[in-house]
Amino acid sequence: MKDQYNVAIMGATGAVGQVMMEILAERDFPLAELRLLASARSAGRELAFKGEKLVVQELSEASFEGIDIVLASAGGALSKQYNPHAVAAGAVVVDNTSAYRMDPEVPLVVPEINSDDLAHHRGIIANPNCSTIIMDVVVWPLYQRRRVKRIVVSTYQAVSGAGARAMEELEQQTRAVLAGEAADPEEFPHQIAFNLFSHNSDVGPEGYCEEEVKMIRETQKMFHDDQVQITATTIRVPVMRAHSEAINLEFAEPYPEQEAREILAQAPGVQIVDEPASSHFPMPIEASGLDAVLVGRIRQDISRPDGRGLDLWVSGDQLRKGAALNAVQIAEVLVARNMLQAAESV
Ligand code: A2P
């Protein structure tokens, strides 16, 4: 077993890739080499890492020579194209795109929920959708005590989920609108400054957009429970980097609010912020930069006199726990459990 690893970030210059670099440094991941991969546009750029300057390389089929772990966050099409080359070169890929998440052969993992699923990997591990992670880190500990029958969730999603250029667009549009100029949407189909809109992924025949379908199917896969019923409404809001969600849960049995509070107070990756006297509850500006997902407004659903309903309000950093942190945590588990060898190669 090695004690230092060669890690490549595919999409290192992107919004998630940049946070992956920060988190690898913060957590002192045992690195021998960090290889930064991006498009030809960025090749040659220097990025600072732990006081050193690392030069960005253009992604190619040959980029994975000698690499142990790839953290992939350059979009689904590039993952499909390049992950097989990474696996052939002997690397394990932790893939932050949606390309492999529903593949039954590919573990879909949030370490606080289902790290044991990593044992079955064949070279690729999928990192779930950001809204799914932020919801499930909070719902799973409650579910473990009493089964959740149904989840009704509405999201308030930050622009960071659409990448670095979308974050710039929110800033530029805000300045433009304040200066009395036109907003000119480019990354999004609509004006995002001083507005919100339904998540712009494709809407399927049942009327659900892809983001909503991801939250439903990925939760069922990670919980190993096809029976948990979920309905979601996903909304993009003019917030820079943390997603918030209103979550209503229906349980198989009554769930006293006090017990839910006790469970959430102990839950890994979760922090309670619930102070009605000062109207202080989870907010994206306070969740940004934190590892924990914030949860508050914890209350019994009064529309269910049988006590089987709970309501929650959560905020979680989309770029950290919703993406880069979860990917690095998966890499940490792979290293700690000596699981970098695929169960069988793809
Ligand atoms: P680049 O900055 O060179 O375009 P985001 O999700 O924030 O938009 O980031 C996307 C990431 O994927 C960036 O690092 C981007 O690099 C990278 N990327 C986009 N297209 C390619 C490509 N054709 N080859 C390699 N990397 C790419």
PDB file of N, CA, C and O and ligand atoms in Angstrom, residues 9-18 37-43 45 56-60 73-75 78 81-82 96 160-167 187 319, ligand 1:
ATOM      1  N   ILE A   9      -6.858  16.132 -11.698  1.00  0.00           N
ATOM      2  CA  ILE A   9      -8.180  16.773 -11.709  1.00  0.00           C
ATOM      3  C   ILE A   9      -8.521  17.085 -13.161  1.00  0.00           C
ATOM      4  O   ILE A   9      -7.808  17.843 -13.833  1.00  0.00           O
ATOM      5  N   MET A  10      -9.597  16.462 -13.641  1.00  0.00           N
ATOM      6  CA  MET A  10     -10.048  16.723 -15.012  1.00  0.00           C
ATOM      7  C   MET A  10     -11.061  17.862 -14.920  1.00  0.00           C
ATOM      8  O   MET A  10     -12.098  17.710 -14.272  1.00  0.00           O
ATOM      9  N   GLY A  11     -10.746  18.999 -15.505  1.00  0.00           N
ATOM     10  CA  GLY A  11     -11.589  20.185 -15.336  1.00  0.00           C
ATOM     11  C   GLY A  11     -11.085  21.046 -14.191  1.00  0.00           C
ATOM     12  O   GLY A  11     -11.870  21.674 -13.471  1.00  0.00           O
ATOM     13  N   ALA A  12      -9.757  21.097 -14.031  1.00  0.00           N
ATOM     14  CA  ALA A  12      -9.162  21.774 -12.869  1.00  0.00           C
ATOM     15  C   ALA A  12      -9.444  23.272 -12.827  1.00  0.00           C
ATOM     16  O   ALA A  12      -9.449  23.880 -11.751  1.00  0.00           O
ATOM     17  N   THR A  13      -9.677  23.882 -13.980  1.00  0.00           N
ATOM     18  CA  THR A  13      -9.910  25.331 -14.010  1.00  0.00           C
ATOM     19  C   THR A  13     -11.373  25.695 -13.777  1.00  0.00           C
ATOM     20  O   THR A  13     -11.711  26.878 -13.698  1.00  0.00           O
ATOM     21  N   GLY A  14     -12.249  24.694 -13.697  1.00  0.00           N
ATOM     22  CA  GLY A  14     -13.684  24.966 -13.529  1.00  0.00           C
ATOM     23  C   GLY A  14     -14.041  25.282 -12.090  1.00  0.00           C
ATOM     24  O   GLY A  14     -13.200  25.240 -11.187  1.00  0.00           O
ATOM     25  N   ALA A  15     -15.331  25.601 -11.883  1.00  0.00           N
ATOM     26  CA  ALA A  15     -15.788  25.992 -10.539  1.00  0.00           C
ATOM     27  C   ALA A  15     -15.549  24.855  -9.545  1.00  0.00           C
ATOM     28  O   ALA A  15     -15.040  25.088  -8.442  1.00  0.00           O
ATOM     29  N   VAL A  16     -15.888  23.627  -9.915  1.00  0.00           N
ATOM     30  CA  VAL A  16     -15.711  22.493  -9.000  1.00  0.00           C
ATOM     31  C   VAL A  16     -14.230  22.125  -8.914  1.00  0.00           C
ATOM     32  O   VAL A  16     -13.702  21.871  -7.826  1.00  0.00           O
ATOM     33  N   GLY A  17     -13.533  22.115 -10.057  1.00  0.00           N
ATOM     34  CA  GLY A  17     -12.111  21.763 -10.082  1.00  0.00           C
ATOM     35  C   GLY A  17     -11.292  22.647  -9.160  1.00  0.00           C
ATOM     36  O   GLY A  17     -10.406  22.170  -8.429  1.00  0.00           O
ATOM     37  N   GLN A  18     -11.604  23.922  -9.146  1.00  0.00           N
ATOM     38  CA  GLN A  18     -10.875  24.850  -8.270  1.00  0.00           C
ATOM     39  C   GLN A  18     -11.102  24.514  -6.799  1.00  0.00           C
ATOM     40  O   GLN A  18     -10.179  24.587  -5.998  1.00  0.00           O
ATOM     41  N   LEU A  37      -5.716  19.123 -15.345  1.00  0.00           N
ATOM     42  CA  LEU A  37      -6.095  18.920 -16.741  1.00  0.00           C
ATOM     43  C   LEU A  37      -7.285  19.805 -17.080  1.00  0.00           C
ATOM     44  O   LEU A  37      -8.246  19.900 -16.317  1.00  0.00           O
ATOM     45  N   ALA A  38      -7.201  20.442 -18.243  1.00  0.00           N
ATOM     46  CA  ALA A  38      -8.323  21.271 -18.711  1.00  0.00           C
ATOM     47  C   ALA A  38      -8.235  21.341 -20.232  1.00  0.00           C
ATOM     48  O   ALA A  38      -7.550  20.524 -20.865  1.00  0.00           O
ATOM     49  N   SER A  39      -8.940  22.291 -20.839  1.00  0.00           N
ATOM     50  CA  SER A  39      -8.954  22.375 -22.303  1.00  0.00           C
ATOM     51  C   SER A  39      -7.678  23.066 -22.807  1.00  0.00           C
ATOM     52  O   SER A  39      -6.912  23.645 -22.017  1.00  0.00           O
ATOM     53  N   ALA A  40      -7.512  23.048 -24.125  1.00  0.00           N
ATOM     54  CA  ALA A  40      -6.367  23.713 -24.758  1.00  0.00           C
ATOM     55  C   ALA A  40      -6.341  25.198 -24.399  1.00  0.00           C
ATOM     56  O   ALA A  40      -5.279  25.811 -24.295  1.00  0.00           O
ATOM     57  N   ARG A  41      -7.556  25.767 -24.152  1.00  0.00           N
ATOM     58  CA  ARG A  41      -7.643  27.201 -23.812  1.00  0.00           C
ATOM     59  C   ARG A  41      -6.853  27.513 -22.552  1.00  0.00           C
ATOM     60  O   ARG A  41      -6.316  28.600 -22.396  1.00  0.00           O
ATOM     61  N   SER A  42      -6.800  26.565 -21.619  1.00  0.00           N
ATOM     62  CA  SER A  42      -6.141  26.818 -20.328  1.00  0.00           C
ATOM     63  C   SER A  42      -4.735  26.242 -20.241  1.00  0.00           C
ATOM     64  O   SER A  42      -4.031  26.497 -19.246  1.00  0.00           O
ATOM     65  N   ALA A  43      -4.343  25.430 -21.222  1.00  0.00           N
ATOM     66  CA  ALA A  43      -3.025  24.771 -21.141  1.00  0.00           C
ATOM     67  C   ALA A  43      -1.944  25.833 -20.980  1.00  0.00           C
ATOM     68  O   ALA A  43      -1.966  26.872 -21.651  1.00  0.00           O
ATOM     69  N   ARG A  45      -1.510  27.650 -18.305  1.00  0.00           N
ATOM     70  CA  ARG A  45      -1.831  28.546 -17.167  1.00  0.00           C
ATOM     71  C   ARG A  45      -1.220  27.988 -15.895  1.00  0.00           C
ATOM     72  O   ARG A  45      -1.163  26.774 -15.709  1.00  0.00           O
ATOM     73  N   VAL A  56      -1.190  23.974 -15.863  1.00  0.00           N
ATOM     74  CA  VAL A  56      -2.341  23.240 -16.402  1.00  0.00           C
ATOM     75  C   VAL A  56      -1.937  22.577 -17.714  1.00  0.00           C
ATOM     76  O   VAL A  56      -1.286  23.190 -18.566  1.00  0.00           O
ATOM     77  N   GLN A  57      -2.321  21.293 -17.859  1.00  0.00           N
ATOM     78  CA  GLN A  57      -2.019  20.550 -19.089  1.00  0.00           C
ATOM     79  C   GLN A  57      -3.304  20.330 -19.877  1.00  0.00           C
ATOM     80  O   GLN A  57      -4.380  20.202 -19.288  1.00  0.00           O
ATOM     81  N   GLU A  58      -3.164  20.225 -21.179  1.00  0.00           N
ATOM     82  CA  GLU A  58      -4.339  19.942 -22.014  1.00  0.00           C
ATOM     83  C   GLU A  58      -4.734  18.478 -21.833  1.00  0.00           C
ATOM     84  O   GLU A  58      -3.883  17.581 -21.907  1.00  0.00           O
ATOM     85  N   LEU A  59      -6.024  18.250 -21.597  1.00  0.00           N
ATOM     86  CA  LEU A  59      -6.531  16.890 -21.437  1.00  0.00           C
ATOM     87  C   LEU A  59      -6.331  16.106 -22.733  1.00  0.00           C
ATOM     88  O   LEU A  59      -6.660  16.591 -23.814  1.00  0.00           O
ATOM     89  N   SER A  60      -5.785  14.888 -22.608  1.00  0.00           N
ATOM     90  CA  SER A  60      -5.664  14.015 -23.780  1.00  0.00           C
ATOM     91  C   SER A  60      -5.775  12.578 -23.301  1.00  0.00           C
ATOM     92  O   SER A  60      -5.772  12.312 -22.090  1.00  0.00           O
ATOM     93  N   SER A  73     -14.377  16.422 -13.403  1.00  0.00           N
ATOM     94  CA  SER A  73     -15.451  17.408 -13.324  1.00  0.00           C
ATOM     95  C   SER A  73     -15.393  18.355 -14.522  1.00  0.00           C
ATOM     96  O   SER A  73     -15.362  19.568 -14.377  1.00  0.00           O
ATOM     97  N   ALA A  74     -15.362  17.751 -15.718  1.00  0.00           N
ATOM     98  CA  ALA A  74     -15.289  18.580 -16.934  1.00  0.00           C
ATOM     99  C   ALA A  74     -16.520  18.370 -17.811  1.00  0.00           C
ATOM    100  O   ALA A  74     -16.521  18.769 -18.971  1.00  0.00           O
ATOM    101  N   GLY A  75     -17.571  17.744 -17.255  1.00  0.00           N
ATOM    102  CA  GLY A  75     -18.791  17.520 -18.025  1.00  0.00           C
ATOM    103  C   GLY A  75     -18.916  16.064 -18.468  1.00  0.00           C
ATOM    104  O   GLY A  75     -17.918  15.358 -18.643  1.00  0.00           O
ATOM    105  N   LEU A  78     -17.118  14.608 -21.771  1.00  0.00           N
ATOM    106  CA  LEU A  78     -15.673  14.374 -21.646  1.00  0.00           C
ATOM    107  C   LEU A  78     -15.392  13.185 -20.727  1.00  0.00           C
ATOM    108  O   LEU A  78     -14.449  12.425 -20.958  1.00  0.00           O
ATOM    109  N   GLN A  81     -15.827  10.149 -22.751  1.00  0.00           N
ATOM    110  CA  GLN A  81     -14.721  10.003 -23.713  1.00  0.00           C
ATOM    111  C   GLN A  81     -13.416   9.583 -23.033  1.00  0.00           C
ATOM    112  O   GLN A  81     -12.715   8.724 -23.550  1.00  0.00           O
ATOM    113  N   TYR A  82     -13.113  10.187 -21.875  1.00  0.00           N
ATOM    114  CA  TYR A  82     -11.769   9.995 -21.299  1.00  0.00           C
ATOM    115  C   TYR A  82     -11.695   9.000 -20.136  1.00  0.00           C
ATOM    116  O   TYR A  82     -10.621   8.443 -19.897  1.00  0.00           O
ATOM    117  N   ASN A  96     -17.628  13.328 -11.180  1.00  0.00           N
ATOM    118  CA  ASN A  96     -18.608  14.278 -10.660  1.00  0.00           C
ATOM    119  C   ASN A  96     -19.725  14.592 -11.652  1.00  0.00           C
ATOM    120  O   ASN A  96     -20.599  15.391 -11.372  1.00  0.00           O
ATOM    121  N   SER A 160     -23.631  28.395  -9.025  1.00  0.00           N
ATOM    122  CA  SER A 160     -22.369  27.639  -9.109  1.00  0.00           C
ATOM    123  C   SER A 160     -22.572  26.269  -9.731  1.00  0.00           C
ATOM    124  O   SER A 160     -21.656  25.733 -10.352  1.00  0.00           O
ATOM    125  N   GLY A 161     -23.777  25.707  -9.587  1.00  0.00           N
ATOM    126  CA  GLY A 161     -24.064  24.396 -10.154  1.00  0.00           C
ATOM    127  C   GLY A 161     -23.952  24.388 -11.666  1.00  0.00           C
ATOM    128  O   GLY A 161     -23.819  23.336 -12.282  1.00  0.00           O
ATOM    129  N   ALA A 162     -24.024  25.560 -12.283  1.00  0.00           N
ATOM    130  CA  ALA A 162     -23.922  25.640 -13.750  1.00  0.00           C
ATOM    131  C   ALA A 162     -22.515  26.029 -14.188  1.00  0.00           C
ATOM    132  O   ALA A 162     -22.278  26.261 -15.377  1.00  0.00           O
ATOM    133  N   GLY A 163     -21.555  26.103 -13.247  1.00  0.00           N
ATOM    134  CA  GLY A 163     -20.152  26.324 -13.623  1.00  0.00           C
ATOM    135  C   GLY A 163     -19.656  27.743 -13.423  1.00  0.00           C
ATOM    136  O   GLY A 163     -20.415  28.657 -13.055  1.00  0.00           O
ATOM    137  N   ALA A 164     -18.353  27.893 -13.666  1.00  0.00           N
ATOM    138  CA  ALA A 164     -17.675  29.163 -13.382  1.00  0.00           C
ATOM    139  C   ALA A 164     -18.250  30.317 -14.208  1.00  0.00           C
ATOM    140  O   ALA A 164     -18.416  31.435 -13.707  1.00  0.00           O
ATOM    141  N   ARG A 165     -18.573  30.044 -15.473  1.00  0.00           N
ATOM    142  CA  ARG A 165     -19.081  31.137 -16.315  1.00  0.00           C
ATOM    143  C   ARG A 165     -20.470  31.594 -15.855  1.00  0.00           C
ATOM    144  O   ARG A 165     -20.824  32.767 -15.961  1.00  0.00           O
ATOM    145  N   ALA A 166     -21.256  30.663 -15.330  1.00  0.00           N
ATOM    146  CA  ALA A 166     -22.585  31.027 -14.816  1.00  0.00           C
ATOM    147  C   ALA A 166     -22.444  31.919 -13.578  1.00  0.00           C
ATOM    148  O   ALA A 166     -23.242  32.840 -13.372  1.00  0.00           O
ATOM    149  N   MET A 167     -21.402  31.675 -12.772  1.00  0.00           N
ATOM    150  CA  MET A 167     -21.173  32.525 -11.594  1.00  0.00           C
ATOM    151  C   MET A 167     -20.803  33.942 -12.037  1.00  0.00           C
ATOM    152  O   MET A 167     -21.290  34.928 -11.487  1.00  0.00           O
ATOM    153  N   GLU A 187     -25.185  31.995 -20.399  1.00  0.00           N
ATOM    154  CA  GLU A 187     -25.091  30.642 -19.832  1.00  0.00           C
ATOM    155  C   GLU A 187     -26.472  30.086 -19.491  1.00  0.00           C
ATOM    156  O   GLU A 187     -26.700  28.895 -19.593  1.00  0.00           O
ATOM    157  N   LEU A 319     -20.589  23.642  -4.091  1.00  0.00           N
ATOM    158  CA  LEU A 319     -19.264  23.321  -4.638  1.00  0.00           C
ATOM    159  C   LEU A 319     -18.470  22.412  -3.694  1.00  0.00           C
ATOM    160  O   LEU A 319     -17.624  21.660  -4.141  1.00  0.00           O
TER     161      LEU A 319
HETATM  162  P1  A2P B   1     -11.311  25.345 -19.481  1.00  0.00           P
HETATM  163  O1  A2P B   1     -11.289  26.281 -18.316  1.00  0.00           O
HETATM  164  O2  A2P B   1      -9.989  25.195 -20.132  1.00  0.00           O
HETATM  165  O3  A2P B   1     -12.450  25.586 -20.436  1.00  0.00           O
HETATM  166  P2  A2P B   1     -17.174  24.693 -15.341  1.00  0.00           P
HETATM  167  O4  A2P B   1     -18.068  23.543 -14.925  1.00  0.00           O
HETATM  168  O5  A2P B   1     -16.874  25.627 -14.231  1.00  0.00           O
HETATM  169  O6  A2P B   1     -17.688  25.370 -16.557  1.00  0.00           O
HETATM  170  O7  A2P B   1     -15.745  24.024 -15.728  1.00  0.00           O
HETATM  171  C1  A2P B   1     -15.593  23.093 -16.760  1.00  0.00           C
HETATM  172  C2  A2P B   1     -14.196  22.514 -16.725  1.00  0.00           C
HETATM  173  O8  A2P B   1     -14.062  21.592 -17.819  1.00  0.00           O
HETATM  174  C3  A2P B   1     -13.098  23.554 -16.950  1.00  0.00           C
HETATM  175  O9  A2P B   1     -11.940  23.190 -16.225  1.00  0.00           O
HETATM  176  C4  A2P B   1     -12.848  23.457 -18.434  1.00  0.00           C
HETATM  177  O10 A2P B   1     -11.572  23.863 -18.827  1.00  0.00           O
HETATM  178  C5  A2P B   1     -12.977  21.969 -18.633  1.00  0.00           C
HETATM  179  N1  A2P B   1     -13.229  21.681 -20.053  1.00  0.00           N
HETATM  180  C6  A2P B   1     -14.222  22.170 -20.830  1.00  0.00           C
HETATM  181  N2  A2P B   1     -14.088  21.725 -22.111  1.00  0.00           N
HETATM  182  C7  A2P B   1     -12.980  20.949 -22.131  1.00  0.00           C
HETATM  183  C8  A2P B   1     -12.306  20.198 -23.130  1.00  0.00           C
HETATM  184  N3  A2P B   1     -12.752  20.143 -24.381  1.00  0.00           N
HETATM  185  N4  A2P B   1     -11.181  19.509 -22.777  1.00  0.00           N
HETATM  186  C9  A2P B   1     -10.722  19.546 -21.512  1.00  0.00           C
HETATM  187  N5  A2P B   1     -11.321  20.234 -20.509  1.00  0.00           N
HETATM  188  C10 A2P B   1     -12.423  20.930 -20.816  1.00  0.00           C
END
